[in-house]
XYZ file of C-alpha atoms in Angstrom:
723
model
C -10.550 -4.908 -54.669
C -10.257 -8.542 -55.615
C -6.666 -8.961 -56.742
C -6.988 -12.712 -56.180
C -8.655 -13.287 -59.517
C -5.834 -11.423 -61.271
C -3.146 -13.303 -59.383
C -4.721 -16.654 -60.149
C -4.975 -15.682 -63.806
C -1.308 -14.665 -63.972
C 0.004 -17.606 -61.956
C -1.971 -20.073 -64.059
C 0.418 -19.354 -66.918
C 3.326 -20.618 -64.809
C 1.488 -23.422 -63.050
C 0.003 -24.879 -66.235
C 3.524 -25.310 -67.542
C 4.944 -26.743 -64.354
C 2.214 -29.138 -63.189
C 2.256 -32.092 -65.534
C 0.764 -34.966 -63.581
C -2.776 -36.103 -62.909
C -2.999 -34.461 -59.534
C -2.216 -30.978 -60.829
C -5.824 -30.507 -61.884
C -7.176 -31.181 -58.424
C -7.892 -28.114 -56.413
C -10.138 -27.182 -53.562
C -13.518 -28.767 -54.008
C -12.176 -32.119 -55.206
C -14.983 -34.641 -55.034
C -13.945 -37.443 -52.760
C -15.748 -40.768 -52.610
C -17.153 -41.673 -49.217
C -14.198 -43.891 -48.371
C -11.878 -40.881 -48.582
C -9.450 -42.649 -50.908
C -11.230 -42.487 -54.267
C -12.000 -39.233 -56.035
C -13.721 -38.127 -59.242
C -12.445 -36.059 -62.142
C -12.747 -35.640 -65.898
C -10.311 -37.663 -68.006
C -10.290 -37.196 -71.785
C -13.816 -35.817 -71.787
C -15.191 -38.590 -69.564
C -15.907 -38.721 -65.839
C -13.858 -41.257 -63.925
C -13.267 -42.494 -60.420
C -9.583 -42.694 -59.496
C -7.668 -44.075 -56.555
C -5.529 -41.424 -54.899
C -3.031 -44.094 -53.796
C -2.547 -45.610 -57.248
C -2.756 -43.533 -60.450
C -3.158 -46.650 -62.586
C -6.540 -47.500 -61.069
C -9.351 -45.848 -62.993
C -13.052 -46.606 -63.398
C -14.977 -44.663 -66.045
C -18.374 -43.657 -64.673
C -19.608 -41.497 -67.548
C -18.506 -42.182 -71.116
C -18.595 -39.724 -73.995
C -21.490 -41.722 -75.421
C -23.447 -41.153 -72.211
C -22.642 -37.436 -72.490
C -24.071 -37.175 -76.010
C -27.656 -35.828 -76.110
C -30.180 -37.541 -78.342
C -29.979 -36.198 -81.876
C -26.502 -34.796 -81.360
C -23.176 -36.103 -82.617
C -21.111 -34.203 -80.089
C -20.839 -35.017 -76.364
C -21.370 -32.309 -73.775
C -18.238 -30.432 -72.759
C -18.124 -30.886 -68.992
C -17.195 -27.675 -67.187
C -18.140 -28.922 -63.731
C -19.860 -31.951 -62.298
C -21.023 -33.339 -58.960
C -22.359 -36.727 -57.872
C -25.518 -37.142 -55.845
C -25.019 -38.237 -52.262
C -25.974 -41.838 -53.096
C -23.575 -41.852 -56.061
C -26.306 -42.836 -58.527
C -26.617 -39.588 -60.476
C -24.227 -37.020 -61.919
C -25.068 -33.334 -62.366
C -23.274 -31.806 -65.352
C -22.604 -28.098 -65.889
C -21.865 -27.056 -69.476
C -22.182 -24.149 -71.932
C -21.144 -21.720 -69.198
C -21.088 -17.921 -69.393
C -19.410 -15.318 -67.227
C -21.197 -13.339 -64.533
C -18.594 -10.695 -63.694
C -15.501 -12.739 -62.758
C -16.550 -16.357 -63.144
C -18.620 -18.503 -65.494
C -21.371 -19.180 -62.968
C -24.327 -19.519 -65.324
C -24.883 -22.141 -67.961
C -26.859 -25.298 -68.772
C -27.262 -28.310 -66.494
C -27.899 -31.967 -67.309
C -28.415 -35.040 -65.127
C -27.068 -38.492 -65.930
C -28.624 -41.480 -64.188
C -25.826 -44.032 -63.820
C -28.268 -46.910 -63.453
C -30.419 -46.228 -66.527
C -27.628 -44.473 -68.491
C -30.101 -41.692 -69.362
C -29.242 -38.025 -69.945
C -31.757 -35.259 -69.199
C -31.489 -31.496 -69.492
C -32.767 -29.406 -66.598
C -34.623 -26.130 -66.785
C -36.417 -26.712 -70.056
C -38.271 -23.553 -70.974
C -35.732 -21.362 -69.235
C -33.381 -19.201 -71.362
C -30.239 -20.866 -72.627
C -27.279 -20.783 -70.229
C -29.343 -19.052 -67.533
C -29.170 -21.653 -64.762
C -26.893 -21.021 -61.783
C -25.569 -23.083 -58.871
C -27.685 -26.186 -59.504
C -27.379 -28.756 -56.732
C -28.982 -32.063 -55.808
C -31.323 -32.365 -52.866
C -29.854 -34.616 -50.148
C -31.851 -37.609 -51.447
C -30.833 -36.915 -55.048
C -34.399 -36.819 -56.325
C -34.567 -33.097 -56.986
C -32.296 -30.334 -58.213
C -32.586 -26.677 -57.185
C -31.174 -23.826 -59.239
C -31.378 -20.094 -59.852
C -32.512 -18.621 -63.159
C -32.938 -14.910 -63.777
C -32.809 -14.185 -60.043
C -35.513 -16.663 -59.040
C -35.147 -20.083 -57.399
C -36.569 -23.253 -58.915
C -36.781 -26.902 -57.846
C -37.043 -29.637 -60.457
C -38.043 -33.264 -59.980
C -35.331 -35.230 -61.760
C -37.490 -38.254 -62.593
C -40.492 -36.518 -64.157
C -39.091 -33.081 -65.017
C -41.747 -31.155 -63.065
C -40.485 -27.658 -62.182
C -41.642 -25.714 -59.125
C -40.861 -21.988 -58.990
C -40.137 -21.071 -55.373
C -39.670 -17.298 -55.762
C -41.466 -15.039 -58.212
C -40.343 -11.532 -57.303
C -36.870 -11.680 -58.826
C -35.956 -8.846 -61.165
C -32.754 -7.379 -62.532
C -32.072 -5.755 -59.148
C -34.145 -7.842 -56.721
C -31.913 -10.871 -56.503
C -32.873 -14.244 -55.043
C -30.352 -17.019 -54.568
C -27.287 -15.146 -55.761
C -25.686 -11.714 -55.248
C -24.989 -8.276 -56.628
C -21.617 -7.089 -57.925
C -20.250 -5.838 -54.614
C -21.115 -8.935 -52.566
C -19.512 -11.133 -55.208
C -16.374 -9.040 -55.591
C -15.643 -8.294 -51.948
C -17.231 -11.143 -49.935
C -16.730 -13.938 -52.497
C -20.486 -14.517 -52.384
C -21.946 -16.207 -55.468
C -23.995 -19.276 -54.617
C -26.863 -17.826 -52.595
C -29.038 -20.751 -51.483
C -28.727 -23.890 -49.334
C -30.726 -27.145 -49.183
C -31.802 -28.161 -45.680
C -30.265 -31.461 -44.530
C -33.651 -33.203 -44.734
C -34.300 -31.804 -48.222
C -37.617 -30.219 -47.254
C -36.628 -26.551 -47.442
C -34.233 -24.079 -48.992
C -32.610 -21.139 -47.232
C -31.556 -18.247 -49.436
C -30.282 -14.703 -49.612
C -32.362 -11.922 -51.109
C -30.375 -8.873 -52.193
C -32.316 -5.719 -52.945
C -30.201 -3.496 -55.166
C -33.095 -1.389 -56.474
C -31.758 1.745 -54.787
C -28.182 1.251 -55.957
C -27.317 3.722 -58.721
C -26.134 2.197 -61.969
C -22.622 2.897 -63.082
C -23.111 3.356 -66.824
C -20.300 1.748 -68.767
C -20.052 2.702 -72.417
C -19.139 0.062 -75.001
C -18.161 2.012 -78.100
C -17.013 -0.905 -80.270
C -19.853 -3.423 -79.871
C -22.072 -1.785 -82.473
C -22.232 1.237 -84.755
C -23.742 3.275 -81.963
C -22.313 3.071 -78.419
C -24.017 0.609 -76.089
C -24.663 1.526 -72.464
C -23.970 -1.323 -70.023
C -25.253 -0.586 -66.502
C -23.691 -2.110 -63.393
C -25.219 -1.750 -59.926
C -22.181 -0.388 -58.136
C -22.359 1.241 -54.688
C -19.347 3.512 -54.249
C -17.791 4.420 -50.912
C -20.145 6.619 -48.927
C -23.264 5.340 -50.719
C -25.655 2.899 -49.045
C -25.124 -0.777 -49.918
C -27.860 -3.131 -51.068
C -30.222 -4.401 -48.407
C -29.963 -8.070 -47.535
C -32.196 -10.611 -45.820
C -32.353 -14.366 -45.319
C -35.459 -16.428 -46.029
C -36.516 -20.064 -45.847
C -39.035 -21.560 -48.275
C -40.472 -25.051 -48.587
C -39.123 -27.119 -51.473
C -42.771 -27.687 -52.393
C -43.374 -23.944 -52.697
C -45.305 -21.469 -50.591
C -44.548 -18.341 -48.613
C -41.026 -17.476 -47.512
C -40.304 -17.201 -43.808
C -37.888 -14.282 -43.292
C -35.368 -14.441 -40.469
C -35.761 -11.604 -37.989
C -32.134 -10.527 -37.906
C -31.805 -7.334 -35.820
C -30.365 -4.189 -37.340
C -31.058 -2.113 -40.416
C -30.914 -4.392 -43.465
C -29.115 -1.682 -45.453
C -26.544 -0.773 -42.824
C -25.511 -4.387 -42.191
C -24.107 -7.206 -44.281
C -24.790 -10.946 -44.051
C -21.839 -12.483 -45.895
C -22.147 -16.037 -44.501
C -25.094 -18.359 -43.827
C -25.753 -22.089 -43.699
C -27.917 -24.666 -41.952
C -26.738 -25.251 -38.368
C -26.092 -28.958 -38.942
C -29.820 -29.658 -38.583
C -33.017 -28.734 -40.441
C -34.441 -26.552 -37.686
C -31.864 -23.769 -37.452
C -29.669 -21.542 -39.544
C -26.395 -20.002 -38.451
C -25.259 -16.731 -40.013
C -22.659 -14.031 -39.641
C -23.654 -10.374 -39.697
C -21.315 -7.405 -40.057
C -22.183 -3.796 -39.406
C -21.519 -1.437 -42.274
C -18.077 -0.272 -41.042
C -17.263 -4.014 -40.719
C -15.728 -3.564 -37.281
C -18.430 -5.520 -35.439
C -19.386 -9.128 -36.219
C -22.212 -11.168 -34.720
C -23.082 -14.827 -35.134
C -26.802 -15.606 -34.954
C -28.759 -18.815 -34.562
C -32.071 -18.591 -36.389
C -35.240 -20.633 -35.811
C -36.503 -21.420 -39.312
C -40.092 -22.069 -38.150
C -40.790 -18.699 -36.551
C -37.843 -16.603 -37.772
C -36.588 -15.672 -34.308
C -32.857 -15.157 -33.836
C -30.362 -15.003 -30.995
C -26.746 -13.899 -30.823
C -24.322 -16.599 -29.715
C -21.025 -14.862 -30.483
C -19.802 -11.373 -31.222
C -16.504 -9.579 -31.576
C -15.256 -6.162 -32.555
C -12.039 -4.523 -33.692
C -10.800 -0.930 -33.815
C -10.040 -1.489 -37.497
C -12.103 -4.242 -39.147
C -13.208 -7.827 -38.535
C -12.373 -10.305 -41.284
C -15.368 -12.280 -42.501
C -15.061 -16.016 -41.912
C -13.878 -18.245 -44.743
C -16.524 -19.010 -47.358
C -16.157 -22.765 -46.757
C -18.641 -22.482 -43.881
C -18.889 -23.815 -40.350
C -17.270 -27.077 -39.241
C -19.353 -28.736 -36.516
C -17.943 -31.089 -33.869
C -19.010 -32.837 -30.657
C -22.303 -34.123 -32.091
C -23.069 -30.668 -33.508
C -22.740 -29.000 -30.115
C -19.766 -26.854 -31.166
C -18.216 -25.333 -34.247
C -14.694 -24.263 -35.164
C -13.982 -20.545 -35.544
C -11.026 -18.326 -36.474
C -10.443 -15.007 -34.713
C -7.528 -12.626 -34.181
C -9.016 -10.913 -31.149
C -5.975 -11.705 -28.981
C -3.622 -10.169 -31.547
C -2.996 -13.374 -33.490
C -5.284 -15.361 -35.774
C -6.209 -18.464 -33.797
C -8.557 -21.430 -33.808
C -11.375 -21.466 -31.267
C -14.298 -23.753 -30.610
C -17.649 -22.150 -29.787
C -20.753 -23.962 -28.556
C -24.366 -23.097 -29.303
C -24.558 -20.958 -26.174
C -21.482 -18.951 -27.129
C -18.948 -20.507 -24.764
C -15.578 -20.516 -26.464
C -12.194 -22.164 -26.047
C -8.817 -21.220 -27.536
C -7.293 -24.202 -29.352
C -4.048 -22.764 -30.791
C -2.399 -20.540 -28.162
C 0.822 -18.801 -29.061
C 2.285 -15.815 -30.876
C 1.688 -17.018 -34.406
C -1.094 -16.845 -36.996
C -3.256 -19.659 -38.300
C -3.344 -18.770 -41.995
C -6.197 -21.140 -42.886
C -7.943 -24.331 -41.787
C -7.260 -27.493 -43.772
C -9.379 -30.141 -42.011
C -11.213 -30.787 -38.788
C -10.572 -34.510 -38.201
C -12.906 -35.240 -35.317
C -12.462 -39.014 -35.568
C -8.777 -38.674 -34.694
C -9.261 -35.610 -32.500
C -7.122 -33.318 -34.675
C -7.299 -30.007 -36.506
C -4.981 -29.499 -39.475
C -4.119 -25.934 -40.466
C -1.649 -23.836 -42.446
C 0.809 -21.615 -40.585
C 4.377 -20.358 -40.715
C 5.474 -19.043 -37.310
C 9.105 -18.480 -38.281
C 8.907 -17.113 -41.833
C 6.052 -14.982 -43.128
C 6.937 -15.736 -46.759
C 6.257 -19.482 -46.428
C 3.402 -21.890 -45.574
C 3.412 -25.254 -43.771
C 0.892 -27.801 -42.509
C 0.443 -28.041 -38.742
C -1.845 -30.062 -36.544
C -3.190 -29.598 -33.029
C -5.444 -31.663 -30.794
C -9.117 -30.688 -30.824
C -8.817 -30.133 -27.098
C -6.109 -27.531 -27.695
C -2.430 -27.242 -26.935
C 0.886 -26.943 -28.700
C 0.777 -27.319 -32.480
C 3.006 -29.779 -34.300
C 4.456 -29.218 -37.762
C 3.522 -31.903 -40.288
C 5.284 -30.597 -43.431
C 8.799 -32.046 -43.795
C 11.632 -29.992 -42.358
C 13.721 -30.503 -45.497
C 11.133 -28.823 -47.756
C 11.413 -25.068 -47.070
C 8.892 -23.037 -49.042
C 5.168 -22.994 -49.653
C 2.993 -26.050 -49.055
C -0.672 -26.533 -49.936
C -2.912 -29.440 -48.954
C -6.326 -30.761 -49.755
C -7.019 -33.404 -47.159
C -9.556 -36.152 -47.783
C -12.575 -36.286 -45.451
C -11.167 -39.306 -43.604
C -7.982 -37.428 -42.736
C -5.768 -40.234 -44.033
C -4.882 -38.904 -47.496
C -3.877 -35.478 -48.783
C -3.162 -33.961 -52.163
C 0.046 -32.076 -51.469
C 1.409 -29.238 -53.604
C 4.820 -27.745 -52.974
C 7.086 -25.119 -54.494
C 9.624 -22.540 -53.514
C 11.461 -19.831 -55.384
C 13.875 -22.324 -56.947
C 11.742 -25.494 -57.083
C 9.053 -25.929 -59.706
C 5.608 -26.881 -58.365
C 5.281 -30.561 -57.543
C 2.056 -32.390 -56.725
C 1.852 -35.697 -54.920
C -0.445 -37.831 -52.792
C 0.674 -38.390 -49.212
C -0.612 -40.313 -46.218
C -1.366 -38.599 -42.934
C -0.276 -38.133 -40.282
C 3.097 -39.541 -41.443
C 3.349 -37.339 -44.548
C 4.549 -40.357 -46.526
C 4.653 -40.217 -50.338
C 2.099 -42.523 -51.994
C 1.889 -41.495 -55.633
C 2.264 -38.611 -58.057
C 5.349 -36.458 -58.392
C 8.234 -36.685 -55.968
C 9.193 -33.596 -53.992
C 12.920 -33.051 -54.385
C 14.512 -29.939 -52.944
C 18.057 -29.281 -54.072
C 19.682 -27.393 -51.221
C 22.614 -26.573 -53.502
C 20.512 -25.233 -56.359
C 21.290 -21.769 -57.630
C 18.899 -19.462 -55.814
C 18.133 -16.774 -58.333
C 15.701 -15.124 -55.932
C 17.407 -13.641 -52.881
C 15.217 -12.991 -49.848
C 16.285 -10.238 -47.471
C 15.074 -7.971 -44.685
C 15.508 -4.236 -44.240
C 14.755 -1.960 -41.293
C 13.258 1.433 -42.043
C 13.816 4.690 -40.211
C 10.381 4.112 -38.634
C 11.655 0.953 -36.959
C 9.698 -1.371 -39.237
C 11.287 -4.569 -40.539
C 10.215 -5.399 -44.082
C 10.622 -8.659 -45.986
C 11.814 -8.409 -49.559
C 13.252 -10.325 -52.485
C 15.449 -9.421 -55.401
C 16.733 -11.082 -58.562
C 20.113 -9.936 -59.827
C 21.571 -10.200 -63.339
C 23.393 -13.507 -63.933
C 26.786 -11.803 -64.417
C 26.273 -9.462 -61.497
C 29.243 -7.252 -60.642
C 28.915 -5.616 -57.197
C 31.281 -2.869 -58.320
C 28.757 -1.653 -60.884
C 25.514 0.293 -60.515
C 22.310 -1.416 -61.657
C 18.758 -0.226 -62.299
C 16.279 -1.345 -59.626
C 12.699 -2.182 -60.660
C 10.028 -2.868 -58.030
C 6.784 -4.763 -58.382
C 4.281 -3.580 -55.788
C 0.773 -4.293 -54.548
C 0.660 -2.790 -51.069
C -2.983 -3.281 -49.998
C -4.659 -5.837 -47.695
C -5.763 -8.250 -50.439
C -2.463 -9.892 -51.299
C 1.217 -10.516 -50.557
C 4.014 -10.050 -53.088
C 6.899 -11.438 -51.033
C 6.306 -15.187 -50.955
C 8.639 -18.147 -51.264
C 6.863 -19.691 -54.246
C 7.866 -20.672 -57.746
C 7.246 -17.707 -60.024
C 8.438 -15.137 -57.506
C 10.907 -12.932 -59.355
C 9.257 -13.462 -62.739
C 7.454 -10.671 -64.547
C 4.810 -11.795 -67.035
C 4.496 -8.232 -68.350
C 8.091 -8.191 -69.562
C 9.229 -9.735 -72.849
C 12.215 -11.853 -71.938
C 14.132 -11.978 -68.674
C 14.617 -8.762 -66.727
C 17.670 -10.206 -64.986
C 19.277 -11.354 -68.234
C 18.745 -7.877 -69.646
C 20.546 -6.281 -66.710
C 17.833 -5.250 -64.245
C 17.587 -5.949 -60.532
C 13.960 -6.933 -60.014
C 12.606 -6.643 -56.457
C 9.629 -6.378 -54.139
C 9.018 -5.241 -50.561
C 6.137 -6.245 -48.258
C 4.686 -3.287 -46.393
C 2.478 -3.246 -43.321
C -1.128 -3.975 -44.175
C -0.301 -6.918 -46.400
C -2.020 -10.152 -45.271
C 1.206 -11.731 -44.048
C 1.183 -13.993 -40.960
C 2.795 -11.372 -38.740
C -0.040 -10.680 -36.316
C -2.996 -8.340 -36.168
C -0.995 -5.176 -35.524
C 0.999 -5.682 -38.712
C -2.037 -6.323 -40.882
C -4.286 -3.638 -39.470
C -1.777 -0.822 -39.143
C -3.043 0.236 -42.573
C -6.545 1.094 -41.317
C -7.514 4.537 -42.633
C -3.998 4.717 -44.071
C -4.173 3.128 -47.531
C -2.138 5.417 -49.749
C -0.178 6.808 -46.808
C 1.332 4.179 -44.476
C 1.870 1.507 -47.123
C 3.470 4.086 -49.411
C 5.789 5.330 -46.693
C 6.814 1.771 -45.821
C 7.691 1.117 -49.454
C 9.622 4.373 -49.815
C 11.504 4.017 -46.532
C 12.234 0.396 -47.399
C 13.704 1.527 -50.710
C 15.856 4.097 -48.921
C 17.088 1.385 -46.578
C 18.000 -0.762 -49.584
C 19.923 2.128 -51.142
C 21.921 2.516 -47.933
C 22.510 -1.228 -47.647
C 23.332 -2.075 -51.255
C 25.902 0.122 -52.994
C 25.149 -1.475 -56.374
C 21.776 0.300 -56.742
C 21.746 3.112 -59.294
C 19.558 5.759 -57.665
C 19.017 7.485 -61.011
C 17.355 4.339 -62.352
C 14.694 3.243 -59.871
C 11.355 2.176 -61.347
C 8.125 0.723 -59.959
C 5.103 -0.982 -61.462
C 1.838 -2.475 -60.192
C -1.706 -3.479 -61.138
C -5.013 -2.614 -59.460
C -4.115 -1.738 -55.852
C -0.520 -2.035 -57.018
C -1.278 0.495 -59.718
C -2.529 2.876 -57.031
C 0.624 2.272 -54.998
C 2.755 2.937 -58.080
C 1.078 6.297 -58.632
C 1.389 7.295 -54.992
C 5.068 6.345 -54.911
C 5.735 8.373 -58.067
C 3.796 11.382 -56.754
C 4.659 11.334 -53.033
C 8.320 10.310 -53.336
C 9.450 11.619 -56.738
C 13.015 11.989 -55.458
C 13.220 8.163 -55.184
C 11.124 6.726 -58.029
C 12.053 7.971 -61.490
C 9.854 5.740 -63.699
C 6.464 4.186 -63.049
C 4.084 1.914 -64.963
C 0.634 1.858 -63.390
C -2.175 -0.446 -64.546
C -5.898 -0.231 -63.671
C -5.352 1.914 -60.589
C -7.856 3.385 -58.168
C -6.939 7.018 -58.626
C -9.695 8.368 -56.386
C -10.692 6.172 -53.437
C -14.179 7.633 -53.171
C -14.937 6.141 -56.584
C -14.329 2.536 -55.511
C -16.932 0.149 -54.080
C -18.130 0.657 -50.529
C -17.553 -2.852 -49.118
C -13.823 -2.872 -49.871
C -12.943 0.770 -49.353
C -15.053 1.322 -46.234
C -13.673 -1.856 -44.624
C -10.148 -0.459 -44.691
C -10.788 3.303 -44.619
C -13.982 3.763 -42.604
C -17.381 5.061 -43.760
C -16.962 8.512 -45.362
C -20.115 10.181 -44.069
C -18.332 13.149 -42.437
C -15.709 15.601 -43.601
C -13.158 13.859 -41.393
C -14.166 10.454 -42.776
C -13.811 11.650 -46.364
C -10.420 13.193 -45.586
C -8.857 9.741 -45.102
C -9.936 8.812 -48.620
C -8.631 11.965 -50.250
C -5.316 11.824 -48.340
C -4.679 8.341 -49.690
C -5.752 8.983 -53.286
C -3.146 9.378 -56.043
C -5.173 12.177 -57.673
C -4.440 14.331 -54.617
C -0.692 14.185 -55.319
C -0.637 14.084 -59.136
C 0.715 17.638 -59.276
C 4.014 16.343 -57.838
C 4.899 14.106 -60.789
C 8.522 14.595 -61.883
C 9.474 11.291 -63.425
C 8.337 9.136 -66.333
C 4.812 7.736 -66.057
C 2.994 5.225 -68.253
C -0.651 4.807 -67.286
C -2.706 1.850 -68.607
C -6.421 1.118 -68.154
C -9.202 -0.861 -69.841
C -12.264 1.235 -70.676
C -14.536 -1.760 -69.939
C -13.235 -2.255 -66.407
C -16.292 -2.985 -64.228
C -14.112 -3.261 -61.114
C -11.925 -0.139 -61.158
C -13.873 2.062 -63.525
C -12.205 4.032 -66.279
C -13.485 7.111 -64.476
C -10.393 6.733 -62.265
C -8.170 7.155 -65.313
C -10.020 10.267 -66.441
C -9.919 11.883 -62.999
C -6.178 11.258 -62.940
C -5.709 12.550 -66.493
C -7.577 15.759 -65.677
C -5.337 16.424 -62.691
C -2.138 15.737 -64.623
C -3.320 17.996 -67.443
C -4.263 20.712 -64.963
C -0.668 20.892 -63.730
C 0.898 20.359 -67.161
C 2.426 17.031 -66.199
C 3.447 15.069 -69.272
C 2.881 11.311 -69.251
C 2.032 8.442 -71.566
C -1.435 6.848 -71.692
C -2.632 3.529 -73.102
C -6.369 2.851 -73.033
C -7.531 -0.614 -74.073
C -11.076 -0.358 -75.510
C -13.651 -2.443 -73.607
C -11.055 -4.539 -71.796
C -11.930 -5.469 -68.237
C -9.794 -5.271 -65.116
C -7.542 -8.095 -66.338
C -6.939 -6.454 -69.761
C -6.917 -9.948 -71.232
C -9.710 -9.814 -73.815
C -9.271 -9.273 -77.529
C -6.915 -10.622 -80.125
C -3.322 -9.525 -79.598
C -3.966 -7.770 -76.285
C -1.508 -9.703 -74.131
C 1.308 -9.427 -76.646
C 0.663 -5.717 -77.119
C 0.637 -5.061 -73.370
C 3.905 -6.918 -72.861
C 5.522 -5.085 -75.747
C 4.338 -1.722 -74.439
C 5.571 -2.428 -70.909
C 8.961 -3.696 -72.061
C 9.598 -0.887 -74.519
C 8.644 1.852 -72.051
C 10.791 0.417 -69.281
C 13.841 0.050 -71.522
C 13.439 3.567 -72.929
C 13.013 5.298 -69.573
C 14.937 3.039 -67.191
C 17.773 1.653 -69.248
C 19.000 -1.849 -68.352
C 22.546 -2.941 -67.552
C 25.305 -2.302 -65.045
C 27.415 0.827 -65.294
C-alpha cells in the first residue's frame, strides 16, 4: 500500500510554497558533473550547468532554440533529461503520460551538443510509448522499452534493433506489472552492461493474473471496462525471470535462478560492477527469506553469496542498487538481523563485516565515499521523530554525527559523488524548509538559503510521549488552540496512518497541518494530534517495527486506542465526548477499525480510500505483513484485522469517502463495507467520487469539494471550541 506517493503529493503543496531558492528543485537523482561540484538542471526552459558553490555561475548547454524541432515554433517541454557519459549528448524526455502512479512513458529526443542537432528517437513507434530510455556507456546508442519490448537505437544513423519480440499486454519485458511497481518500487526494468555490449532485463509474466475490471461510467455514453492485472492476497503473483541479450540482437540467455518463478520475487538486479556477472536479490513469496545471487551471464549459472531470514519479513534493499568498494571485491549492505538496521560489507564469497555496531538504526545510506574511507548515512539514535547525517569509517567503528547540534529536526542530504559537497535540506515543526549547499566533512555553508533555528520561536506543535497499559511508550504530537485555557474541555481530533509504510509523528515542517481542513483547526478551537503505534517505520529497532506482523488491524489499533486512553488520563483538558479520528488509505483502515473496535473512545470518524477487507488487497503488500493466506489459520489473520469484520459495532458518526476509479484500493472495499453496515442497520454518510483514483485529486473542483466536505462534517459532528 504505497502511501508514499500520497504523502509526497500532499507535502508538495507545503514545500512548493516554502522552498524558494534554486536548490529547492534538486532532489535525489541530481545530475552531477564529473568534478562533483557542477550540476545540471533546467532553468527557464533551457538546460544549464551550475556551480553548487556559487549560484551566480551558470552555463547554458541547451537553448530553447536547440530544443525546437524543425518545422515547429515551440520548443520541447523538458520533463527529464540526462547527459551521456562523455557529456556530448543530452537525452530529453517530453510529452509524458502516466503509467499507474508516475509519468514513465513519453517521447525521447537526443541533442548533440557538438553539432547542435535534435533528433527524435523511436520513429515508427506509437506516440508517447517509449519508457526508460538511457544511453549506452559510450553514448552511441539508446535503449528503451515500447509496448513491453526492448529496443536499441543507433543515435547517429537512427537504425533501430528490436531485442525482444514476445512482449504483449501481460508478457512484460523491461518494465513491470502493477504489483511490482506499487509494492517494490520497480519501474525501470533493464540495465546496460558496463561495456555496452549487452542488456540485462526483467521479464514479468502476468498472463495468469486475473484482471480486476474497473468500470468507468463517465468516459462515454456506455460504461467502459478498464482491466488491471491485480493479484490479490492468496492468489499467485506474476512469474519473474532475468535475461541477458546482446545489444546487437539474438537469443536471450536466462539466468538459472533456483526456486519456482511464481513463488519467488526478484525485486532488485544490476550488473555486478563488471560485464560478466549480475547480482540480484530474490525473496520467497512470504518475503521472510532473502538470497543474494551472483549470476554468470555467459552460461546462466548462479550461486548464493548471502542469505538471511526473519520470523516476520525481510525488507527489500533500497532501489538505488549496490555500492561496490575495494576494487569491486565487496559491496555495502543494510540488514536488521541483529535487531537494529545496520551497515555491513559483504564480499563476493559472502563474508560479511558489521560497520555500524550499536543499538540504533541506520535509516538510509547517503554516500559511500571510498576515496576518504567514509560512509555517510541518516540516523537518529536519540529521537525517532528526527533525522541527522552521520558518518563512519569504512572499516567500521563508532559513528560520528555530522549535522549541526544547534539544528534539531529533520535533515536531508544529497551528497555529490566526490563527497565534498552536499545539497542540504532542513526543517522542523517550527522552521520552514531551508535548502543550502554545504561542504563536507565540515558542514560549512557555501551558498543557498541560510539555516536559522530560533530556539525561542513559538512551538505550535508540542511533542510528547505516553505509556500505555501494555507498557508501550508512544511518541505523539498535538497542536492546541492559540488561546488555550487548560481549565476548559476541548475536542481532540487524531490523524492516523498506523501501517508499516509511513510515520505520522515526525519533527518536520507541516506536522500539525491538515490539508483536508478549510482554515486552521487550532484557530477554530480543535486540538489536533497524532500517535505513532508499533509497526510504523520509526528508527526504534526491529522489534518495534515488526511487532505488527500478522497484526495489522489489531495491534496497531490497540496501541492507538490505549495511547488515547493514556492521553485522557494525562490531560484533563480533553473532552471525551468529542474525540474524532481521520485517515487515508491505511489510515482510512485504521480509522474504521478504531471507530468499530473502540466505539466508547472515538465518536466521529472520517475514513478515506480504506482497505475494508484485507483479502481484497494486493498480495505483495498484504502477504508481506500478514503472511500467505493459503490455510484457514492464515486467512484468519486477515479477517481479524479487517474493518468489515467489526462494522456491526459502529456507534458514532462515520463519513466514508472513496474514488470509484481507485486502482490501488479498489472501490470493492467500499461496497463490502457498505453491505455490512446496511446489514446491521448502521447509519453513516458516504461520498463516492466518480472515476477518481487513490489520491482523489482528478477532476475540476475535486480538491475544494473534498476539503469542504471534510470540514463541514467535522464541525457538525465534533463541534470545535473549548467548553
